[in-house]
PDB file of C-alpha atoms in Angstrom:
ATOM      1  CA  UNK A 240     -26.221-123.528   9.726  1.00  0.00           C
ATOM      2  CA  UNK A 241     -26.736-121.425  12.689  1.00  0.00           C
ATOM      3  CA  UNK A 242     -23.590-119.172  11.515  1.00  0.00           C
ATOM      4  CA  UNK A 243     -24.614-118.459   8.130  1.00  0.00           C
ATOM      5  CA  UNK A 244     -27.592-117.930   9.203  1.00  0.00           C
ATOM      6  CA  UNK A 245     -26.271-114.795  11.103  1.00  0.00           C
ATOM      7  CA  UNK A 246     -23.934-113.993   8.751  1.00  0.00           C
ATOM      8  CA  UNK A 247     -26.967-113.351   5.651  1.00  0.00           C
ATOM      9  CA  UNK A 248     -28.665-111.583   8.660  1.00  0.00           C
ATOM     10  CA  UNK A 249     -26.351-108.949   9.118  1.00  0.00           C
ATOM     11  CA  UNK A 250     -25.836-108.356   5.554  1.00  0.00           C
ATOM     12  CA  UNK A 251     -29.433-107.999   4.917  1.00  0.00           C
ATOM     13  CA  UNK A 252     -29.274-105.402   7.675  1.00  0.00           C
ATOM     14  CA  UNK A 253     -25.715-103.670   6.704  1.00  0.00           C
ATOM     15  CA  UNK A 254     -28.029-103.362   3.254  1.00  0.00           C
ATOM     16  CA  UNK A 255     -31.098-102.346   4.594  1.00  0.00           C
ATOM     17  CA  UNK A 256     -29.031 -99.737   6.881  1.00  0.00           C
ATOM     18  CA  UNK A 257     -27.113 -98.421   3.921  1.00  0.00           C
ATOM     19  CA  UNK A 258     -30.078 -97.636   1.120  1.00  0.00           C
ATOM     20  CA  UNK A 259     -31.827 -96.544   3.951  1.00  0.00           C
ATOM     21  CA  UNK A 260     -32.778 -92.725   3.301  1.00  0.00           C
ATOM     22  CA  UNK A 261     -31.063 -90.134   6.362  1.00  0.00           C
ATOM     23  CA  UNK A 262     -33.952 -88.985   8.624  1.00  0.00           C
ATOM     24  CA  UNK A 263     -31.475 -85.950   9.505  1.00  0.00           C
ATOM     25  CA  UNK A 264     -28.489 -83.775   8.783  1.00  0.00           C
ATOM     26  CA  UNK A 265     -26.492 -81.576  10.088  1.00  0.00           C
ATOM     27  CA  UNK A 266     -23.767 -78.804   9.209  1.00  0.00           C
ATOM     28  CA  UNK A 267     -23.412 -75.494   7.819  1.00  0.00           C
ATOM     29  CA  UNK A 268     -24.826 -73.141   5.415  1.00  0.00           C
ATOM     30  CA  UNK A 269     -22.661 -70.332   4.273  1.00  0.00           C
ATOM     31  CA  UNK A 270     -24.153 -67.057   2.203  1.00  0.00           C
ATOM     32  CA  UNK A 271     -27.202 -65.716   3.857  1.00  0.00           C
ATOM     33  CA  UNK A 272     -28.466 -62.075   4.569  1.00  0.00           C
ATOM     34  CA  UNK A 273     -28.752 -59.469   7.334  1.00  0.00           C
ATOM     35  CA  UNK A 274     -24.643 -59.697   7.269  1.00  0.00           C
ATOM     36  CA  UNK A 275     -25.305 -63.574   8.931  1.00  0.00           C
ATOM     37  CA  UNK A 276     -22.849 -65.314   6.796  1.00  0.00           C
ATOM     38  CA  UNK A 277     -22.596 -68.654   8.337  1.00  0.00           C
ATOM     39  CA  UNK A 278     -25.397 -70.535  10.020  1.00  0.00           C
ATOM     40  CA  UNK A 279     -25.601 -73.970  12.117  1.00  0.00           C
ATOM     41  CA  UNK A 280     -27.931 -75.919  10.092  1.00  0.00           C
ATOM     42  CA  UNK A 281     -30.039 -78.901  10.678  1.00  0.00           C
ATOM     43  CA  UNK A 282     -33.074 -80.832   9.390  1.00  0.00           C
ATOM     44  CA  UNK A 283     -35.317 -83.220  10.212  1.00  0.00           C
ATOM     45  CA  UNK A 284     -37.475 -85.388   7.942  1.00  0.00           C
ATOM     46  CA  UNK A 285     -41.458 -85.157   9.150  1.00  0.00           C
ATOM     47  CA  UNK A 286     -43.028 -87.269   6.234  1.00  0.00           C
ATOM     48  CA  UNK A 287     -42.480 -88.895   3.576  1.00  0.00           C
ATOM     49  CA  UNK A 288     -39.588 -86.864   1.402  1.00  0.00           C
ATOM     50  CA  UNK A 289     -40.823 -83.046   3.468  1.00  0.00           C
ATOM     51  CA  UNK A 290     -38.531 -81.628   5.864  1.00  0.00           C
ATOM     52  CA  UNK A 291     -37.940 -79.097   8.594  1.00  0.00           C
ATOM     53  CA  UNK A 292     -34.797 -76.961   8.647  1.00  0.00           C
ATOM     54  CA  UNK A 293     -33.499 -75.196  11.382  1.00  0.00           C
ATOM     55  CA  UNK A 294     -30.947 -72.510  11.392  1.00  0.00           C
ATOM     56  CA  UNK A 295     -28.656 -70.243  13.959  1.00  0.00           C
ATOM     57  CA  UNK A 296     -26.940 -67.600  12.741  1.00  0.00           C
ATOM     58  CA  UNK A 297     -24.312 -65.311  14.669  1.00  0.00           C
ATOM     59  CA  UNK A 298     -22.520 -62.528  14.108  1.00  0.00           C
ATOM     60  CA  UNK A 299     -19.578 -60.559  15.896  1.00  0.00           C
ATOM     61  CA  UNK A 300     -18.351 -57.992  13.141  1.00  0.00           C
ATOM     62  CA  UNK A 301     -16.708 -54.973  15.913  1.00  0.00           C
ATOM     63  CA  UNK A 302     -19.533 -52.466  15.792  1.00  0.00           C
ATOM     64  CA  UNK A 303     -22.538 -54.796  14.600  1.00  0.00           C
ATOM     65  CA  UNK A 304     -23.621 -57.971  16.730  1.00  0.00           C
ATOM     66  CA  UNK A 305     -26.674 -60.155  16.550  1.00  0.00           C
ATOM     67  CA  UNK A 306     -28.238 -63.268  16.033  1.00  0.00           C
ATOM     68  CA  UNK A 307     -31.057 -64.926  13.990  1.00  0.00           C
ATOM     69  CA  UNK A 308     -33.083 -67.567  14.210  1.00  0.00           C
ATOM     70  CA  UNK A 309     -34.843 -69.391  11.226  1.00  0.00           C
ATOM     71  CA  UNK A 310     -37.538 -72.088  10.946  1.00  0.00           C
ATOM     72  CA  UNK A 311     -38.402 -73.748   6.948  1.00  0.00           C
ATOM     73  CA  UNK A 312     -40.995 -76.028   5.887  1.00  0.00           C
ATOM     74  CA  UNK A 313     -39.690 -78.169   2.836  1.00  0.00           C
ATOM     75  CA  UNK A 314     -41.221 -79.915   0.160  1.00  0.00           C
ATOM     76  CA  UNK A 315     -38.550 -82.180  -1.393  1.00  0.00           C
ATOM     77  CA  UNK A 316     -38.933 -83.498  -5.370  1.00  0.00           C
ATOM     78  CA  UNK A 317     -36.351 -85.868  -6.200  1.00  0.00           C
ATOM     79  CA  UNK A 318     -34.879 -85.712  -9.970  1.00  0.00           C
ATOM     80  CA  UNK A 319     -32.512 -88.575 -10.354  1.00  0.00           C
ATOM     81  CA  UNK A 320     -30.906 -90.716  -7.938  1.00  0.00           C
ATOM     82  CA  UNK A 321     -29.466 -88.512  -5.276  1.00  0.00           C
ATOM     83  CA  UNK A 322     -30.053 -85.314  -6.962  1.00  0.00           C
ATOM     84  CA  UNK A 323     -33.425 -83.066  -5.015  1.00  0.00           C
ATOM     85  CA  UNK A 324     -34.971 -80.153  -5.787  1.00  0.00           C
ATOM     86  CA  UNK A 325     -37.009 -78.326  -2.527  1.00  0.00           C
ATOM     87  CA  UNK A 326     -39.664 -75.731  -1.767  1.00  0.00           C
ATOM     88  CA  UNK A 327     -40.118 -73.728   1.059  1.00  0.00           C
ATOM     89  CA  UNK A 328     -42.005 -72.072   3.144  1.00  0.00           C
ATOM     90  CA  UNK A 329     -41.224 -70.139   7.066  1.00  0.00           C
ATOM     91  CA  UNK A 330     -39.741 -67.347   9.430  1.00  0.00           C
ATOM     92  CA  UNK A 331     -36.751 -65.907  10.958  1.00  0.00           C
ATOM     93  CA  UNK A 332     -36.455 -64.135  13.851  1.00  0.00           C
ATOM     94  CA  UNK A 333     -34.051 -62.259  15.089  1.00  0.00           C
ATOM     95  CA  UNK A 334     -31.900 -59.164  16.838  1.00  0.00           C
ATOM     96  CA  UNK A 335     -29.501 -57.046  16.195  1.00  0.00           C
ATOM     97  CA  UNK A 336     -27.052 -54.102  17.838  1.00  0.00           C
ATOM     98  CA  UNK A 337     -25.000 -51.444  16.243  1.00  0.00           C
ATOM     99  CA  UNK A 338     -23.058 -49.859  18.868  1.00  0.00           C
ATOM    100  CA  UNK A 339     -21.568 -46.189  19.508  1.00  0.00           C
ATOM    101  CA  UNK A 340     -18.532 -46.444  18.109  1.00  0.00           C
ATOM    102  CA  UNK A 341     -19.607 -46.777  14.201  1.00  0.00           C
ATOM    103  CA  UNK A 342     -18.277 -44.999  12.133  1.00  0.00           C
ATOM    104  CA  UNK A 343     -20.616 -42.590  10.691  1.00  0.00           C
ATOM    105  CA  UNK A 344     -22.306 -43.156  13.485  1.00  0.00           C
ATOM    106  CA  UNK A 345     -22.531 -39.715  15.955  1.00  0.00           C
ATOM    107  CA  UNK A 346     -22.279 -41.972  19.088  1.00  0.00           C
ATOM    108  CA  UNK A 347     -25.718 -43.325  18.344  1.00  0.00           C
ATOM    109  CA  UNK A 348     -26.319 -46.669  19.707  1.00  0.00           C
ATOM    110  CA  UNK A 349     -28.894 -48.359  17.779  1.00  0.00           C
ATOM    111  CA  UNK A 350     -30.780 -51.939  18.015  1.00  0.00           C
ATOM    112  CA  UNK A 351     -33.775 -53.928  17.408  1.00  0.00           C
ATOM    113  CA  UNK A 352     -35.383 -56.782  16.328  1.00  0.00           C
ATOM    114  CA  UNK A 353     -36.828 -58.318  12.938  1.00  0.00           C
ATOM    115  CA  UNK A 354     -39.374 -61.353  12.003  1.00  0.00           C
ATOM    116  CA  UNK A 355     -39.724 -61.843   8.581  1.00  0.00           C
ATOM    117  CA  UNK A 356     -41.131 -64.176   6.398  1.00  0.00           C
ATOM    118  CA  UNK A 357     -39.574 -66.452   4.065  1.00  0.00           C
ATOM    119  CA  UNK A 358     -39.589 -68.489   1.239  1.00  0.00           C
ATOM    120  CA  UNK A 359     -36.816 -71.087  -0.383  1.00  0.00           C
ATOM    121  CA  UNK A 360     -35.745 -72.168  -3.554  1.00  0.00           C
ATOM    122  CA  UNK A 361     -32.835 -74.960  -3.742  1.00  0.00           C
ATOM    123  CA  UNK A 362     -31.208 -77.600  -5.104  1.00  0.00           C
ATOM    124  CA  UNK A 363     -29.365 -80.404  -3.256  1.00  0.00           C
ATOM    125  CA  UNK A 364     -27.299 -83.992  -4.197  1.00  0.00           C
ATOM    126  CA  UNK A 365     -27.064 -86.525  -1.375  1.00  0.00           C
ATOM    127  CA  UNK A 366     -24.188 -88.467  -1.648  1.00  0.00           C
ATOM    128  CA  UNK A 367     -23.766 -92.353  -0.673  1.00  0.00           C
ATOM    129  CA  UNK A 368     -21.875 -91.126   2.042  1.00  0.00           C
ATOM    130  CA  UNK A 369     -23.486 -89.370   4.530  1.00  0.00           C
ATOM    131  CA  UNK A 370     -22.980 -85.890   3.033  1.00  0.00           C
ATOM    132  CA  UNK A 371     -24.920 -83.344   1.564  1.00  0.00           C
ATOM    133  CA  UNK A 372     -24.385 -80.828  -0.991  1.00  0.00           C
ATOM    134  CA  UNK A 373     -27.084 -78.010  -1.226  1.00  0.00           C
ATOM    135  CA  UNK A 374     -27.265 -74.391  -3.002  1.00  0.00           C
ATOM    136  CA  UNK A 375     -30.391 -72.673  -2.723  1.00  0.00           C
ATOM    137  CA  UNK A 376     -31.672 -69.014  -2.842  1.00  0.00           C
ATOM    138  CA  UNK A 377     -34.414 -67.275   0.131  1.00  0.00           C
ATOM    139  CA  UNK A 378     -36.115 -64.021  -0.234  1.00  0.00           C
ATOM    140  CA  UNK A 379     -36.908 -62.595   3.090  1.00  0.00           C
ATOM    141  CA  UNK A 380     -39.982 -60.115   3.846  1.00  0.00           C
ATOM    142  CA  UNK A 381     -40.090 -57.793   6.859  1.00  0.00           C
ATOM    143  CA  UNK A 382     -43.000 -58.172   9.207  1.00  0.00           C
ATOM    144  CA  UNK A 383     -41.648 -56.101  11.622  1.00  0.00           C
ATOM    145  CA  UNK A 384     -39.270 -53.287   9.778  1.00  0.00           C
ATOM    146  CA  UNK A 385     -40.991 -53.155   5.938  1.00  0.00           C
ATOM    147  CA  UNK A 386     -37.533 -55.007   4.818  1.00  0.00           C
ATOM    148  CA  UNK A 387     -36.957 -57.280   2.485  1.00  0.00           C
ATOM    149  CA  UNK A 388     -33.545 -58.827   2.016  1.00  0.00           C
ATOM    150  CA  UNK A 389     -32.461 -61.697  -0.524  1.00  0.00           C
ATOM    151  CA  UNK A 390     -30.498 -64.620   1.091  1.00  0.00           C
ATOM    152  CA  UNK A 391     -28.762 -67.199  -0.426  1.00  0.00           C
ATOM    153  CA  UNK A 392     -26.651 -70.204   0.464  1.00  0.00           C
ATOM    154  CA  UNK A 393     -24.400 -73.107   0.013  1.00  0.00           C
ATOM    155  CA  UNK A 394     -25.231 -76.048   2.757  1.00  0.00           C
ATOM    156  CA  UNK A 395     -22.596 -78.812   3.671  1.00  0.00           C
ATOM    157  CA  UNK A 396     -24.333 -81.256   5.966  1.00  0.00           C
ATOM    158  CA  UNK A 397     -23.894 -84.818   7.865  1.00  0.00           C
ATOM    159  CA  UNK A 398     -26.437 -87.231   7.068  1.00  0.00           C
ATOM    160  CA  UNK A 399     -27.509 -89.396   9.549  1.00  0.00           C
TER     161      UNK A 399
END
């Protein structure tokens, strides 16, 4: 008795486990803007199906070097099964150097910094693996330098 007992016990948790929705995930979001091609992403659930995101993105391309930082705010609508659609809302910050060398350039070095403000469009399908799918688009307007760039992206993430 006491065995099957403990055997419908860990099924019932091996179930719960599974169906379970991913509090977090983790990976990489390829696209962007500002020449940042590839970020580290990650996100957190904060409530029900809304979500921060988190991304780091570096780049090292010979004459041009910098790094940004951007924080989201999403609101998550689920259409079928797996399948999400998201809203968002938040900020990037960031820094960037063009050095000497350019060409074009007249040996002047040039660098700065940029905060903008963002917004997020997207579409994402989480698998019953832990993997995510995303593609989503994020116009970007320049607090600092009057810029506005248009960013876009394809996310591959770890659930977890």
């Amino acid at each position: 008795m006491k065995k099957t007992f403990s055997i419908v016990c860990l099924i019932i948790s091996f179930v719960s486990i599974t169906y379970s929705q991913n509090t977090n995930a983790i990976g990489l979001r390829f696209g962007g803007s500002d020449g940042f091609s590839t970020e580290v992403s990650f996100q957190h659930y904060v409530g029900g199906p809304n979500r921060l995101e988190i991304d780091l993105g570096f780049i090292d391309a010979g004459w041009y070097d910098g790094f940004k930082g951007t924080l989201m705010y999403h609101w998550v609508k689920n259409i079928d099964g797996g399948l999400n659609w998201y809203l968002g809302a938040g900020g990037s910050l960031g820094a960037w150097d063009i050095d000497d060398d350019k060409p074009g350039n007249d040996g002047n070095h040039d660098d700065g910094v940029f905060l903008d403000a963002n917004a997020q469009l997207g579409i994402e399908y989480n698998f019953t693996i832990p993997l995510q799918l995303s593609l989503d688009a994020r116009p970007e307007f320049g607090l600092i330098n009057d810029d506005f760039d248009f960013g876009y992206g394809l996310g591959i993430r770890f659930t977890f």
